[in-house]
PDB file of C-alpha atoms in Angstrom:
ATOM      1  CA  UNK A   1       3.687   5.962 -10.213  1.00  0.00           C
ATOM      2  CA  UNK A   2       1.768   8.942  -9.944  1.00  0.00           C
ATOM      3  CA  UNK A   3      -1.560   6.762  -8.670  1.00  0.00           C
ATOM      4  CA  UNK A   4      -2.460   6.758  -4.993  1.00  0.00           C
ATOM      5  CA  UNK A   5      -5.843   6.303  -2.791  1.00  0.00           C
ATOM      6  CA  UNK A   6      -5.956   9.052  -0.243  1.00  0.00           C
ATOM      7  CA  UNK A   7      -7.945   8.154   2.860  1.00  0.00           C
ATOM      8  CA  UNK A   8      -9.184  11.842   4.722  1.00  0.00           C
ATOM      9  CA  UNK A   9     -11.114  10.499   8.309  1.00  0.00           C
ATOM     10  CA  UNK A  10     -10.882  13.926   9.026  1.00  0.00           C
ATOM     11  CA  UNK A  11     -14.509  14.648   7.562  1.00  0.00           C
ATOM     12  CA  UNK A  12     -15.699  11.820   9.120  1.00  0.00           C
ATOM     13  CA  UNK A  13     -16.919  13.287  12.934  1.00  0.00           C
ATOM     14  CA  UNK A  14     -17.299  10.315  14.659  1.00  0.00           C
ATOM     15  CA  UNK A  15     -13.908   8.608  13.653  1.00  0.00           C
ATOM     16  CA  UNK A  16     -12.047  12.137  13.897  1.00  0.00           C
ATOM     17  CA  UNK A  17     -14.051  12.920  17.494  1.00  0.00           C
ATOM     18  CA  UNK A  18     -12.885   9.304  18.884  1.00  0.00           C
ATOM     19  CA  UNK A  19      -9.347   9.339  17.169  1.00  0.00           C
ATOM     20  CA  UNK A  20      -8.661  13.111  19.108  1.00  0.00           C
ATOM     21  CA  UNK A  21      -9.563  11.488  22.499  1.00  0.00           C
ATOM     22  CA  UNK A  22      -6.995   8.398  21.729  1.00  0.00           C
ATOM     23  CA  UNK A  23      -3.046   8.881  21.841  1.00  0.00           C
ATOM     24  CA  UNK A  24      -2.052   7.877  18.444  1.00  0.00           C
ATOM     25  CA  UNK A  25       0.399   5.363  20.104  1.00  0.00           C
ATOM     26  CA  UNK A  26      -2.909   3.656  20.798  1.00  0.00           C
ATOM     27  CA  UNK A  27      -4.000   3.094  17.797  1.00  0.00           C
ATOM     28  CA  UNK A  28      -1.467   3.333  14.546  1.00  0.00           C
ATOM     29  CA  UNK A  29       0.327   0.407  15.107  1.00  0.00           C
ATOM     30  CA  UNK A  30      -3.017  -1.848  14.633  1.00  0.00           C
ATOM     31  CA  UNK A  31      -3.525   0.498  11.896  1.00  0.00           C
ATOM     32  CA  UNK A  32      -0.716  -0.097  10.073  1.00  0.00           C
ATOM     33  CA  UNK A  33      -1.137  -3.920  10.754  1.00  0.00           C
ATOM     34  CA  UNK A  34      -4.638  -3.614   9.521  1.00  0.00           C
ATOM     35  CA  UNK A  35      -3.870  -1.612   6.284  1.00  0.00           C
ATOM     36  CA  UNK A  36      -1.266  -4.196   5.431  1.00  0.00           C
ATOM     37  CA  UNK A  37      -3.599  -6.864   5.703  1.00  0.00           C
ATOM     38  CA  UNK A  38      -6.418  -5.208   3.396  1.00  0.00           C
ATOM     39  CA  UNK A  39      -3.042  -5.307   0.883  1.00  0.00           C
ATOM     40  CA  UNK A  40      -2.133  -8.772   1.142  1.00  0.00           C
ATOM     41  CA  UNK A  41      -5.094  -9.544  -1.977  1.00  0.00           C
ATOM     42  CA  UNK A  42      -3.777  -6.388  -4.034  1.00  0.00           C
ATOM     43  CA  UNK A  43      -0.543  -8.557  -3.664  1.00  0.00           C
ATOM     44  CA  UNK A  44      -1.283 -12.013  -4.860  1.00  0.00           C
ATOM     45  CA  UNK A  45      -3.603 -10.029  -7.603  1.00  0.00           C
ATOM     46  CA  UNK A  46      -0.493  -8.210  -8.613  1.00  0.00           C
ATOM     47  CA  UNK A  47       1.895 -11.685  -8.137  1.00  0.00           C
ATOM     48  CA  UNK A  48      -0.327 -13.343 -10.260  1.00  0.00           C
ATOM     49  CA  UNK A  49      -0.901 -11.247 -13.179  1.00  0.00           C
ATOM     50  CA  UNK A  50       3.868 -10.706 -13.444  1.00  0.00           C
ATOM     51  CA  UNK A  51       4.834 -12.673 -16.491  1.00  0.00           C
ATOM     52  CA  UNK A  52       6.556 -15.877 -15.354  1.00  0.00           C
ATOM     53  CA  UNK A  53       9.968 -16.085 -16.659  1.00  0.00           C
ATOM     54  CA  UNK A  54      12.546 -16.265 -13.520  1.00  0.00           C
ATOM     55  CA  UNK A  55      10.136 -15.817 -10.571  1.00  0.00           C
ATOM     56  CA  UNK A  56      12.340 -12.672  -9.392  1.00  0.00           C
ATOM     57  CA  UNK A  57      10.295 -10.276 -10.609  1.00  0.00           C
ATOM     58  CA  UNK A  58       7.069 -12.210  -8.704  1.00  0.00           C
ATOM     59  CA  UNK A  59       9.342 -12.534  -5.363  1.00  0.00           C
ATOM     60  CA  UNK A  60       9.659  -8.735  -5.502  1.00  0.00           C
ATOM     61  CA  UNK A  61       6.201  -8.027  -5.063  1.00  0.00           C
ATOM     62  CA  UNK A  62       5.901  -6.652  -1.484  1.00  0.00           C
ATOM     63  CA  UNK A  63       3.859  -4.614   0.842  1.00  0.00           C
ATOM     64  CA  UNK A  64       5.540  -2.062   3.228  1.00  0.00           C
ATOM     65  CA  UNK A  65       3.892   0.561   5.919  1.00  0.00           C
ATOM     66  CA  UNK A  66       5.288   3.319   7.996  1.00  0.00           C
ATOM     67  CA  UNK A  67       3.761   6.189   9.431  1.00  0.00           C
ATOM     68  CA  UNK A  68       5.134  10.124   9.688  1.00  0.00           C
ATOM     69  CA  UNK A  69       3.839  12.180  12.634  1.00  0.00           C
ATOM     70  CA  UNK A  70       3.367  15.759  11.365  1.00  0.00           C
ATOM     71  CA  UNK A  71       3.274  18.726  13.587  1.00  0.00           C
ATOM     72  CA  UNK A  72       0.059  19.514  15.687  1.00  0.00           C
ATOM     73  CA  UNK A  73      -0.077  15.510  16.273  1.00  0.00           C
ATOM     74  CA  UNK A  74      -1.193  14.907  12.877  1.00  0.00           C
ATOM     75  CA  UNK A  75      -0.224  11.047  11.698  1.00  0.00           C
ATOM     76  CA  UNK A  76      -0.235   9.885   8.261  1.00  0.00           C
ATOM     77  CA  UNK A  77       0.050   6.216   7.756  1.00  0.00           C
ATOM     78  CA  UNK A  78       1.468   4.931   4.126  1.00  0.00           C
ATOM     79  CA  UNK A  79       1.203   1.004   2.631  1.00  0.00           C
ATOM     80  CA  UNK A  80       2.977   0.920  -0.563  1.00  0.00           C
ATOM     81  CA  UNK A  81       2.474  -2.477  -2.573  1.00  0.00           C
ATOM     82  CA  UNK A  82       4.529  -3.150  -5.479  1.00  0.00           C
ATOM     83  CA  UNK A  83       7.723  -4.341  -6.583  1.00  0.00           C
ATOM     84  CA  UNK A  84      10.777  -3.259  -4.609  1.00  0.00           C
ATOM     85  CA  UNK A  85      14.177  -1.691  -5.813  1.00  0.00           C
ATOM     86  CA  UNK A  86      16.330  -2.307  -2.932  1.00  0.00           C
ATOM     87  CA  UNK A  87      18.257  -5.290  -1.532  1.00  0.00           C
ATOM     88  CA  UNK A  88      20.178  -7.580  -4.091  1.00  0.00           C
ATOM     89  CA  UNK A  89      18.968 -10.673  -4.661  1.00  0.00           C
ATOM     90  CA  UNK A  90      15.967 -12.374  -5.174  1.00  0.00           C
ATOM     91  CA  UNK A  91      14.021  -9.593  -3.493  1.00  0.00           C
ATOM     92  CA  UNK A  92      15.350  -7.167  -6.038  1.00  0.00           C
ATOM     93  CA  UNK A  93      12.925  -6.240  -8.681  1.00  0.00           C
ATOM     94  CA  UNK A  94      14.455  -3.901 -10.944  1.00  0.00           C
ATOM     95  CA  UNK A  95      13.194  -4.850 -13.831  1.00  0.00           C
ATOM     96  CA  UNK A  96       9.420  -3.833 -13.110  1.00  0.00           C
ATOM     97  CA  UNK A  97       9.202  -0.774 -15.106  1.00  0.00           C
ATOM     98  CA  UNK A  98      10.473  -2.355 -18.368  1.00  0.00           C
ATOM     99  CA  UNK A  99       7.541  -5.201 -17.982  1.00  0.00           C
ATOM    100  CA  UNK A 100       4.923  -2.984 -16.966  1.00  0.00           C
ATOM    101  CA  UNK A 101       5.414   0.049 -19.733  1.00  0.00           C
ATOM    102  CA  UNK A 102       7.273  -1.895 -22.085  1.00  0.00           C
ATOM    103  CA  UNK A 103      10.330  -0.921 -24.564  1.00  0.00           C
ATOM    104  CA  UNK A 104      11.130  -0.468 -27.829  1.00  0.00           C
ATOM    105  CA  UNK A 105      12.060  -4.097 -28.026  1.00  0.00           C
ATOM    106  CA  UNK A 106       9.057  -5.436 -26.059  1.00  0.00           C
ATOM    107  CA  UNK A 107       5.588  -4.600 -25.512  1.00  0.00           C
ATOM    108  CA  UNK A 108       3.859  -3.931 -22.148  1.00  0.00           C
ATOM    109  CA  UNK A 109       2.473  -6.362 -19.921  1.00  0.00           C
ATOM    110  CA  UNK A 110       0.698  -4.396 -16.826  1.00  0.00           C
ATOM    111  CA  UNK A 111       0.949  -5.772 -13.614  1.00  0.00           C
ATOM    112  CA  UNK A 112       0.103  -2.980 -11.400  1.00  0.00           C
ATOM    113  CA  UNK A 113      -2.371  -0.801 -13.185  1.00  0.00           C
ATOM    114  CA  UNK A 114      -5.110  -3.032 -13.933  1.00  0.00           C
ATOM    115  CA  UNK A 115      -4.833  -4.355 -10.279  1.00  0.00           C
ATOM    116  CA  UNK A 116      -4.847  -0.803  -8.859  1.00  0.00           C
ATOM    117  CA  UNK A 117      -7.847   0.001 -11.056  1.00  0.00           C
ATOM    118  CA  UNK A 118      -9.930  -2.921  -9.335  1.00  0.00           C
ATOM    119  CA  UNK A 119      -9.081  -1.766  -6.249  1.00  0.00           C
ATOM    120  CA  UNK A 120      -9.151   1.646  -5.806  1.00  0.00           C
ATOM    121  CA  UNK A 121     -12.450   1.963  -5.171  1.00  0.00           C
ATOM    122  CA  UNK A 122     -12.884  -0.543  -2.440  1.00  0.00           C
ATOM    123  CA  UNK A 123      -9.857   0.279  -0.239  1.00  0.00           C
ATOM    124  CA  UNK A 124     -10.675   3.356   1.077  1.00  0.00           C
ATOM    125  CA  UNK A 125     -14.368   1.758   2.599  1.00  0.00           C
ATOM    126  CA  UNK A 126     -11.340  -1.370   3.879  1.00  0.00           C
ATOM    127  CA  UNK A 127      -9.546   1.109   5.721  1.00  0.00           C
ATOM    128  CA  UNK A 128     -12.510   3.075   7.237  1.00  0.00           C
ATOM    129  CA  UNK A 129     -13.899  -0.257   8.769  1.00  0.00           C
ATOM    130  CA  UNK A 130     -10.396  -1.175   9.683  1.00  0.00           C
ATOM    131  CA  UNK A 131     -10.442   2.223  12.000  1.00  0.00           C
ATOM    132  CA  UNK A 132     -13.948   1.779  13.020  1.00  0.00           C
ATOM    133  CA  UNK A 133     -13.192  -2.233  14.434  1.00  0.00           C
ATOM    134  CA  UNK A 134     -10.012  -0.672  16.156  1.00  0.00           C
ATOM    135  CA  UNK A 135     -11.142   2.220  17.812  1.00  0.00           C
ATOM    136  CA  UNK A 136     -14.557   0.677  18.639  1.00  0.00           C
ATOM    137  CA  UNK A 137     -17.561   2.270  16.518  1.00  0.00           C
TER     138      UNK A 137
END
Protein backbone atom coordinates (compact mmCIF):
# COMPACT_ATOMS: atom_id res chain seq x y z
CA UNK A 1 0.00 0.00 0.00
CA UNK A 2 0.96 3.28 -0.97
CA UNK A 3 -0.10 4.78 2.78
CA UNK A 4 2.62 5.55 5.29
CA UNK A 5 3.10 8.09 8.43
CA UNK A 6 6.42 9.78 8.07
CA UNK A 7 7.90 10.93 11.37
CA UNK A 8 10.72 14.07 10.50
CA UNK A 9 12.41 14.92 14.35
CA UNK A 10 14.66 16.70 12.33
CA UNK A 11 12.59 20.07 12.69
CA UNK A 12 12.17 19.45 16.05
CA UNK A 13 15.58 21.33 17.79
CA UNK A 14 15.50 19.96 20.97
CA UNK A 15 15.01 16.19 19.97
CA UNK A 16 17.45 16.68 16.85
CA UNK A 17 20.11 18.81 19.30
CA UNK A 18 19.97 15.80 22.00
CA UNK A 19 19.75 12.90 19.35
CA UNK A 20 23.31 14.51 17.58
CA UNK A 21 25.05 14.36 21.03
CA UNK A 22 23.84 10.48 21.49
CA UNK A 23 25.47 7.52 19.39
CA UNK A 24 22.54 6.09 17.68
CA UNK A 25 23.56 2.66 19.19
CA UNK A 26 22.24 4.41 22.28
CA UNK A 27 19.16 4.95 21.46
CA UNK A 28 17.43 2.98 18.27
CA UNK A 29 17.14 -0.16 19.74
CA UNK A 30 14.60 1.29 22.55
CA UNK A 31 13.26 3.02 19.64
CA UNK A 32 12.42 0.35 17.70
CA UNK A 33 11.07 -1.48 20.87
CA UNK A 34 9.04 1.56 21.59
CA UNK A 35 7.56 2.04 18.04
CA UNK A 36 6.53 -1.58 18.09
CA UNK A 37 4.74 -1.19 21.14
CA UNK A 38 2.67 2.04 20.02
CA UNK A 39 1.68 -0.81 17.09
CA UNK A 40 0.60 -3.53 19.16
CA UNK A 41 -3.31 -1.58 19.29
CA UNK A 42 -3.10 -0.87 15.36
CA UNK A 43 -2.73 -4.76 15.54
CA UNK A 44 -5.55 -6.14 17.55
CA UNK A 45 -7.66 -3.13 15.72
CA UNK A 46 -6.62 -4.66 12.46
CA UNK A 47 -7.04 -8.60 13.98
CA UNK A 48 -10.29 -7.74 14.93
CA UNK A 49 -11.91 -6.10 12.12
CA UNK A 50 -10.30 -9.71 9.38
CA UNK A 51 -13.39 -11.66 8.53
CA UNK A 52 -13.37 -14.89 10.55
CA UNK A 53 -13.40 -17.82 8.36
CA UNK A 54 -10.05 -20.01 9.07
CA UNK A 55 -8.22 -17.74 11.56
CA UNK A 56 -5.06 -17.74 9.07
CA UNK A 57 -5.63 -14.71 7.71
CA UNK A 58 -6.03 -13.15 11.61
CA UNK A 59 -2.68 -15.16 12.67
CA UNK A 60 -0.93 -13.25 9.87
CA UNK A 61 -1.39 -10.01 11.24
CA UNK A 62 2.09 -8.94 12.49
CA UNK A 63 4.26 -6.08 13.38
CA UNK A 64 7.96 -5.97 12.23
CA UNK A 65 10.84 -3.09 12.75
CA UNK A 66 14.28 -2.64 11.41
CA UNK A 67 16.28 0.27 10.99
CA UNK A 68 18.77 1.39 7.83
CA UNK A 69 21.71 3.66 8.71
CA UNK A 70 22.17 6.08 5.78
CA UNK A 71 25.33 7.88 5.08
CA UNK A 72 26.36 10.99 7.24
CA UNK A 73 24.94 8.81 10.35
CA UNK A 74 21.50 9.35 9.34
CA UNK A 75 19.07 6.34 10.84
CA UNK A 76 15.70 5.65 9.68
CA UNK A 77 13.69 3.31 11.74
CA UNK A 78 10.58 1.38 9.89
CA UNK A 79 7.45 -0.67 11.83
CA UNK A 80 5.37 -2.20 9.24
CA UNK A 81 1.98 -3.75 10.63
CA UNK A 82 -0.04 -5.85 8.48
CA UNK A 83 -0.44 -9.16 7.17
CA UNK A 84 2.70 -11.03 6.14
CA UNK A 85 3.57 -12.94 2.81
CA UNK A 86 6.37 -15.03 3.86
CA UNK A 87 6.78 -18.30 5.79
CA UNK A 88 4.25 -21.21 4.99
CA UNK A 89 1.95 -21.99 7.33
CA UNK A 90 -0.25 -20.51 9.58
CA UNK A 91 1.77 -17.30 9.56
CA UNK A 92 1.24 -17.03 5.85
CA UNK A 93 -1.31 -14.54 4.85
CA UNK A 94 -1.58 -14.48 1.26
CA UNK A 95 -4.81 -14.02 0.85
CA UNK A 96 -5.00 -10.33 2.32
CA UNK A 97 -5.30 -8.42 -0.78
CA UNK A 98 -8.29 -10.40 -2.16
CA UNK A 99 -10.27 -9.62 1.35
CA UNK A 100 -9.28 -6.20 1.65
CA UNK A 101 -9.99 -4.89 -2.21
CA UNK A 102 -12.20 -7.55 -3.10
CA UNK A 103 -12.77 -9.53 -6.59
CA UNK A 104 -14.98 -9.96 -9.13
CA UNK A 105 -16.51 -12.80 -7.21
CA UNK A 106 -16.51 -11.08 -3.79
CA UNK A 107 -16.83 -7.75 -2.43
CA UNK A 108 -14.33 -5.92 -0.16
CA UNK A 109 -14.08 -6.15 3.40
CA UNK A 110 -11.22 -3.54 4.65
CA UNK A 111 -9.13 -4.50 7.30
CA UNK A 112 -6.30 -2.18 7.06
CA UNK A 113 -7.58 1.07 5.71
CA UNK A 114 -10.14 2.04 8.08
CA UNK A 115 -7.65 1.09 10.92
CA UNK A 116 -4.85 3.15 9.33
CA UNK A 117 -7.28 6.05 8.93
CA UNK A 118 -7.90 6.10 12.86
CA UNK A 119 -4.55 6.10 13.44
CA UNK A 120 -2.63 8.11 11.41
CA UNK A 121 -3.06 11.00 13.09
CA UNK A 122 -2.12 9.96 16.55
CA UNK A 123 1.08 7.96 15.83
CA UNK A 124 3.31 10.41 14.87
CA UNK A 125 2.60 12.54 18.54
CA UNK A 126 3.21 8.28 19.98
CA UNK A 127 6.47 8.24 18.51
CA UNK A 128 7.64 11.81 19.42
CA UNK A 129 6.90 11.07 23.20
CA UNK A 130 8.39 7.68 22.71
CA UNK A 131 11.85 9.68 21.75
CA UNK A 132 11.32 12.31 24.26
CA UNK A 133 10.88 9.41 27.43
CA UNK A 134 14.07 7.71 25.88
CA UNK A 135 16.39 10.31 25.38
CA UNK A 136 15.22 12.24 28.49
CA UNK A 137 13.22 15.59 27.60
Amino acid sequence: MANSISLDVVRAKALSKRLGNLEPKVWRKPMRKAMSREMKGVRSQMRAKVPKRSGRLRRSIGTQSWFIERNRGALDIFVRTGPTFRGSGRKRGFPAHFVELGTKHSSAKPFVKPVFDTVKATLPAKFTAALRAIIGL
